[in-house]
Amino acid sequence: MITVGKAPGWIDEGFSHYASRLPPGTGLELTLVTARRGQSDEERLLAAVRAEETMVIFDRRGEPVTSEVLAQALANWRMAGRDVALLIGGATGFDEEARRRAGTVLSLSPMTFPHQLARVLVAEQIYRADAILAGHPYHRRGE
């Protein structure tokens, strides 16, 4: 996961809680990009994506998906054998060109969340997606 800025300790603890619960081989690492004069948050985030990575942007204007759909996407990413760069933007989100470049743009909600909190939400959803694929009871569907 690539995001901007430092966060309060409780955010880091929340991210670490879910990232550490993922099985070996499904590592979820946090990369923080730092401020540089003359460069926007978006430019710094996009520059941190390696050419061999599949880029996924989380943006409120993205496609809203269920946890089950995210689980299927996780399975597809694993089958493709490529690392995935999950990008969480700053306060202004991503422009149209960045969303087009990513190919996959997902929304956590039509509501706007602080980007620091979004990193915990995304980490939890990746853990939940893995649990769904493994048939683990963590994900209990309310039916």
PDB file of C-alpha atoms in Angstrom:
ATOM      1  CA  MET A   1       0.000   0.000   0.000  1.00  0.00           C
ATOM      2  CA  ILE A   2       1.334   3.399  -0.946  1.00  0.00           C
ATOM      3  CA  THR A   3       0.019   6.493   0.786  1.00  0.00           C
ATOM      4  CA  VAL A   4       1.033   9.962   1.876  1.00  0.00           C
ATOM      5  CA  GLY A   5       1.993  11.300   5.251  1.00  0.00           C
ATOM      6  CA  LYS A   6       2.517   9.996   8.720  1.00  0.00           C
ATOM      7  CA  ALA A   7      -0.386   8.926  10.876  1.00  0.00           C
ATOM      8  CA  PRO A   8      -1.171   8.762  14.585  1.00  0.00           C
ATOM      9  CA  GLY A   9      -0.020   5.630  16.376  1.00  0.00           C
ATOM     10  CA  TRP A  10      -3.491   4.112  16.525  1.00  0.00           C
ATOM     11  CA  ILE A  11      -3.701   4.215  12.721  1.00  0.00           C
ATOM     12  CA  ASP A  12      -0.346   2.436  12.425  1.00  0.00           C
ATOM     13  CA  GLU A  13      -1.503  -0.139  14.994  1.00  0.00           C
ATOM     14  CA  GLY A  14      -4.731  -0.760  13.066  1.00  0.00           C
ATOM     15  CA  PHE A  15      -2.856  -1.238   9.803  1.00  0.00           C
ATOM     16  CA  SER A  16      -0.304  -3.547  11.444  1.00  0.00           C
ATOM     17  CA  HIS A  17      -3.049  -5.567  13.127  1.00  0.00           C
ATOM     18  CA  TYR A  18      -4.592  -6.606   9.810  1.00  0.00           C
ATOM     19  CA  ALA A  19      -1.366  -6.797   7.809  1.00  0.00           C
ATOM     20  CA  SER A  20       0.182  -9.164  10.366  1.00  0.00           C
ATOM     21  CA  ARG A  21      -2.819 -11.514  10.168  1.00  0.00           C
ATOM     22  CA  LEU A  22      -2.327 -12.183   6.466  1.00  0.00           C
ATOM     23  CA  PRO A  23      -0.675 -15.493   5.582  1.00  0.00           C
ATOM     24  CA  PRO A  24       2.922 -15.657   4.367  1.00  0.00           C
ATOM     25  CA  GLY A  25       3.123 -14.729   0.710  1.00  0.00           C
ATOM     26  CA  THR A  26       0.268 -12.238   1.005  1.00  0.00           C
ATOM     27  CA  GLY A  27       2.357  -9.479   2.446  1.00  0.00           C
ATOM     28  CA  LEU A  28       0.807  -6.079   2.880  1.00  0.00           C
ATOM     29  CA  GLU A  29       3.509  -3.470   3.216  1.00  0.00           C
ATOM     30  CA  LEU A  30       3.055   0.215   3.861  1.00  0.00           C
ATOM     31  CA  THR A  31       5.073   2.703   1.836  1.00  0.00           C
ATOM     32  CA  LEU A  32       4.808   6.337   2.859  1.00  0.00           C
ATOM     33  CA  VAL A  33       5.805   8.967   0.333  1.00  0.00           C
ATOM     34  CA  THR A  34       7.221  12.179   1.703  1.00  0.00           C
ATOM     35  CA  ALA A  35       6.672  15.767   0.736  1.00  0.00           C
ATOM     36  CA  ARG A  36       8.864  17.255  -1.969  1.00  0.00           C
ATOM     37  CA  ARG A  37       8.870  20.843  -3.059  1.00  0.00           C
ATOM     38  CA  GLY A  38       7.017  21.344  -6.333  1.00  0.00           C
ATOM     39  CA  GLN A  39       5.527  17.859  -6.450  1.00  0.00           C
ATOM     40  CA  SER A  40       1.902  17.011  -5.613  1.00  0.00           C
ATOM     41  CA  ASP A  41       0.787  14.088  -3.443  1.00  0.00           C
ATOM     42  CA  GLU A  42      -0.536  12.409  -6.569  1.00  0.00           C
ATOM     43  CA  GLU A  43       2.762  12.752  -8.442  1.00  0.00           C
ATOM     44  CA  ARG A  44       4.678  11.276  -5.497  1.00  0.00           C
ATOM     45  CA  LEU A  45       2.261   8.356  -5.182  1.00  0.00           C
ATOM     46  CA  LEU A  46       2.365   7.521  -8.884  1.00  0.00           C
ATOM     47  CA  ALA A  47       6.167   7.772  -8.948  1.00  0.00           C
ATOM     48  CA  ALA A  48       6.364   5.141  -6.181  1.00  0.00           C
ATOM     49  CA  VAL A  49       4.632   2.487  -8.314  1.00  0.00           C
ATOM     50  CA  ARG A  50       7.091   0.083  -9.920  1.00  0.00           C
ATOM     51  CA  ALA A  51       6.606  -0.782 -13.611  1.00  0.00           C
ATOM     52  CA  GLU A  52       5.984  -4.463 -12.821  1.00  0.00           C
ATOM     53  CA  GLU A  53       3.189  -3.702 -10.354  1.00  0.00           C
ATOM     54  CA  THR A  54      -0.539  -3.689 -11.017  1.00  0.00           C
ATOM     55  CA  MET A  55      -1.843  -0.305  -9.849  1.00  0.00           C
ATOM     56  CA  VAL A  56      -5.108  -0.072  -7.930  1.00  0.00           C
ATOM     57  CA  ILE A  57      -6.359   3.314  -6.773  1.00  0.00           C
ATOM     58  CA  PHE A  58      -8.803   3.833  -3.937  1.00  0.00           C
ATOM     59  CA  ASP A  59     -10.832   6.950  -4.660  1.00  0.00           C
ATOM     60  CA  ARG A  60     -14.362   7.938  -3.647  1.00  0.00           C
ATOM     61  CA  ARG A  61     -15.176   8.298  -7.370  1.00  0.00           C
ATOM     62  CA  GLY A  62     -14.127   4.710  -8.038  1.00  0.00           C
ATOM     63  CA  GLU A  63     -16.274   1.622  -8.474  1.00  0.00           C
ATOM     64  CA  PRO A  64     -18.054   0.610  -5.279  1.00  0.00           C
ATOM     65  CA  VAL A  65     -17.453  -3.086  -4.646  1.00  0.00           C
ATOM     66  CA  THR A  66     -18.511  -5.633  -2.060  1.00  0.00           C
ATOM     67  CA  SER A  67     -16.047  -7.580   0.038  1.00  0.00           C
ATOM     68  CA  GLU A  68     -16.802 -10.636  -2.091  1.00  0.00           C
ATOM     69  CA  VAL A  69     -15.965  -8.771  -5.299  1.00  0.00           C
ATOM     70  CA  LEU A  70     -12.718  -7.534  -3.736  1.00  0.00           C
ATOM     71  CA  ALA A  71     -11.930 -11.144  -2.772  1.00  0.00           C
ATOM     72  CA  GLN A  72     -12.363 -12.210  -6.396  1.00  0.00           C
ATOM     73  CA  ALA A  73     -10.118  -9.351  -7.510  1.00  0.00           C
ATOM     74  CA  LEU A  74      -7.497 -10.485  -4.961  1.00  0.00           C
ATOM     75  CA  ALA A  75      -7.714 -14.014  -6.365  1.00  0.00           C
ATOM     76  CA  ASN A  76      -7.255 -12.649  -9.894  1.00  0.00           C
ATOM     77  CA  TRP A  77      -4.256 -10.545  -8.845  1.00  0.00           C
ATOM     78  CA  ARG A  78      -2.680 -13.621  -7.239  1.00  0.00           C
ATOM     79  CA  MET A  79      -3.279 -15.692 -10.373  1.00  0.00           C
ATOM     80  CA  ALA A  80      -1.631 -13.000 -12.494  1.00  0.00           C
ATOM     81  CA  GLY A  81       1.497 -13.388 -10.366  1.00  0.00           C
ATOM     82  CA  ARG A  82       2.174  -9.662 -10.145  1.00  0.00           C
ATOM     83  CA  ASP A  83       2.572  -7.485  -7.107  1.00  0.00           C
ATOM     84  CA  VAL A  84      -0.234  -4.994  -6.589  1.00  0.00           C
ATOM     85  CA  ALA A  85       0.318  -1.369  -5.600  1.00  0.00           C
ATOM     86  CA  LEU A  86      -2.686  -0.143  -3.623  1.00  0.00           C
ATOM     87  CA  LEU A  87      -2.717   3.662  -3.716  1.00  0.00           C
ATOM     88  CA  ILE A  88      -4.575   5.821  -1.236  1.00  0.00           C
ATOM     89  CA  GLY A  89      -4.535   9.451  -2.189  1.00  0.00           C
ATOM     90  CA  GLY A  90      -4.313  12.552  -0.115  1.00  0.00           C
ATOM     91  CA  ALA A  91      -7.071  15.039   0.584  1.00  0.00           C
ATOM     92  CA  THR A  92      -7.693  15.866  -3.084  1.00  0.00           C
ATOM     93  CA  GLY A  93      -7.787  12.274  -4.365  1.00  0.00           C
ATOM     94  CA  PHE A  94      -6.661  11.465  -7.903  1.00  0.00           C
ATOM     95  CA  ASP A  95      -7.282  13.239 -11.181  1.00  0.00           C
ATOM     96  CA  GLU A  96      -8.854  11.651 -14.249  1.00  0.00           C
ATOM     97  CA  GLU A  97      -5.492  10.831 -15.864  1.00  0.00           C
ATOM     98  CA  ALA A  98      -4.288   8.929 -12.786  1.00  0.00           C
ATOM     99  CA  ARG A  99      -7.553   6.998 -12.562  1.00  0.00           C
ATOM    100  CA  ARG A 100      -7.286   6.122 -16.263  1.00  0.00           C
ATOM    101  CA  ARG A 101      -3.662   5.028 -15.855  1.00  0.00           C
ATOM    102  CA  ALA A 102      -4.550   2.747 -12.931  1.00  0.00           C
ATOM    103  CA  GLY A 103      -7.131   0.765 -14.790  1.00  0.00           C
ATOM    104  CA  THR A 104      -8.662  -0.360 -11.474  1.00  0.00           C
ATOM    105  CA  VAL A 105     -10.219   2.362  -9.355  1.00  0.00           C
ATOM    106  CA  LEU A 106     -12.208   1.242  -6.335  1.00  0.00           C
ATOM    107  CA  SER A 107     -14.283   3.124  -3.816  1.00  0.00           C
ATOM    108  CA  LEU A 108     -14.532   2.235  -0.138  1.00  0.00           C
ATOM    109  CA  SER A 109     -17.704   4.289   0.075  1.00  0.00           C
ATOM    110  CA  PRO A 110     -19.356   7.309  -1.498  1.00  0.00           C
ATOM    111  CA  MET A 111     -18.464   9.051   1.770  1.00  0.00           C
ATOM    112  CA  THR A 112     -15.096  10.759   2.107  1.00  0.00           C
ATOM    113  CA  PHE A 113     -12.724   9.298   4.708  1.00  0.00           C
ATOM    114  CA  PRO A 114      -9.463  10.740   5.977  1.00  0.00           C
ATOM    115  CA  HIS A 115      -6.699   9.131   3.907  1.00  0.00           C
ATOM    116  CA  GLN A 116      -4.989   7.973   7.097  1.00  0.00           C
ATOM    117  CA  LEU A 117      -8.088   6.081   8.218  1.00  0.00           C
ATOM    118  CA  ALA A 118      -8.536   4.654   4.713  1.00  0.00           C
ATOM    119  CA  ARG A 119      -5.257   2.738   5.065  1.00  0.00           C
ATOM    120  CA  VAL A 120      -6.752   0.816   8.009  1.00  0.00           C
ATOM    121  CA  LEU A 121      -9.996   0.213   6.112  1.00  0.00           C
ATOM    122  CA  VAL A 122      -8.148  -1.089   3.054  1.00  0.00           C
ATOM    123  CA  ALA A 123      -5.909  -3.327   5.196  1.00  0.00           C
ATOM    124  CA  GLU A 124      -8.999  -4.783   6.884  1.00  0.00           C
ATOM    125  CA  GLN A 125     -10.699  -5.363   3.535  1.00  0.00           C
ATOM    126  CA  ILE A 126      -7.623  -7.145   2.137  1.00  0.00           C
ATOM    127  CA  TYR A 127      -7.594  -9.345   5.250  1.00  0.00           C
ATOM    128  CA  ARG A 128     -11.331  -9.954   4.844  1.00  0.00           C
ATOM    129  CA  ALA A 129     -10.859 -10.800   1.141  1.00  0.00           C
ATOM    130  CA  ASP A 130      -8.187 -13.331   2.060  1.00  0.00           C
ATOM    131  CA  ALA A 131     -10.497 -14.810   4.720  1.00  0.00           C
ATOM    132  CA  ILE A 132     -13.299 -15.144   2.158  1.00  0.00           C
ATOM    133  CA  LEU A 133     -10.982 -16.965  -0.258  1.00  0.00           C
ATOM    134  CA  ALA A 134      -9.763 -19.274   2.530  1.00  0.00           C
ATOM    135  CA  GLY A 135     -13.300 -20.021   3.740  1.00  0.00           C
ATOM    136  CA  HIS A 136     -12.373 -18.586   7.151  1.00  0.00           C
ATOM    137  CA  PRO A 137     -15.318 -17.623   9.384  1.00  0.00           C
ATOM    138  CA  TYR A 138     -14.023 -14.055   9.911  1.00  0.00           C
ATOM    139  CA  HIS A 139     -16.325 -12.928   7.126  1.00  0.00           C
ATOM    140  CA  ARG A 140     -19.887 -13.669   8.141  1.00  0.00           C
ATOM    141  CA  ARG A 141     -22.438 -12.557   5.634  1.00  0.00           C
ATOM    142  CA  GLY A 142     -25.623 -11.194   7.080  1.00  0.00           C
ATOM    143  CA  GLU A 143     -28.358 -12.904   5.145  1.00  0.00           C
TER     144      GLU A 143
END
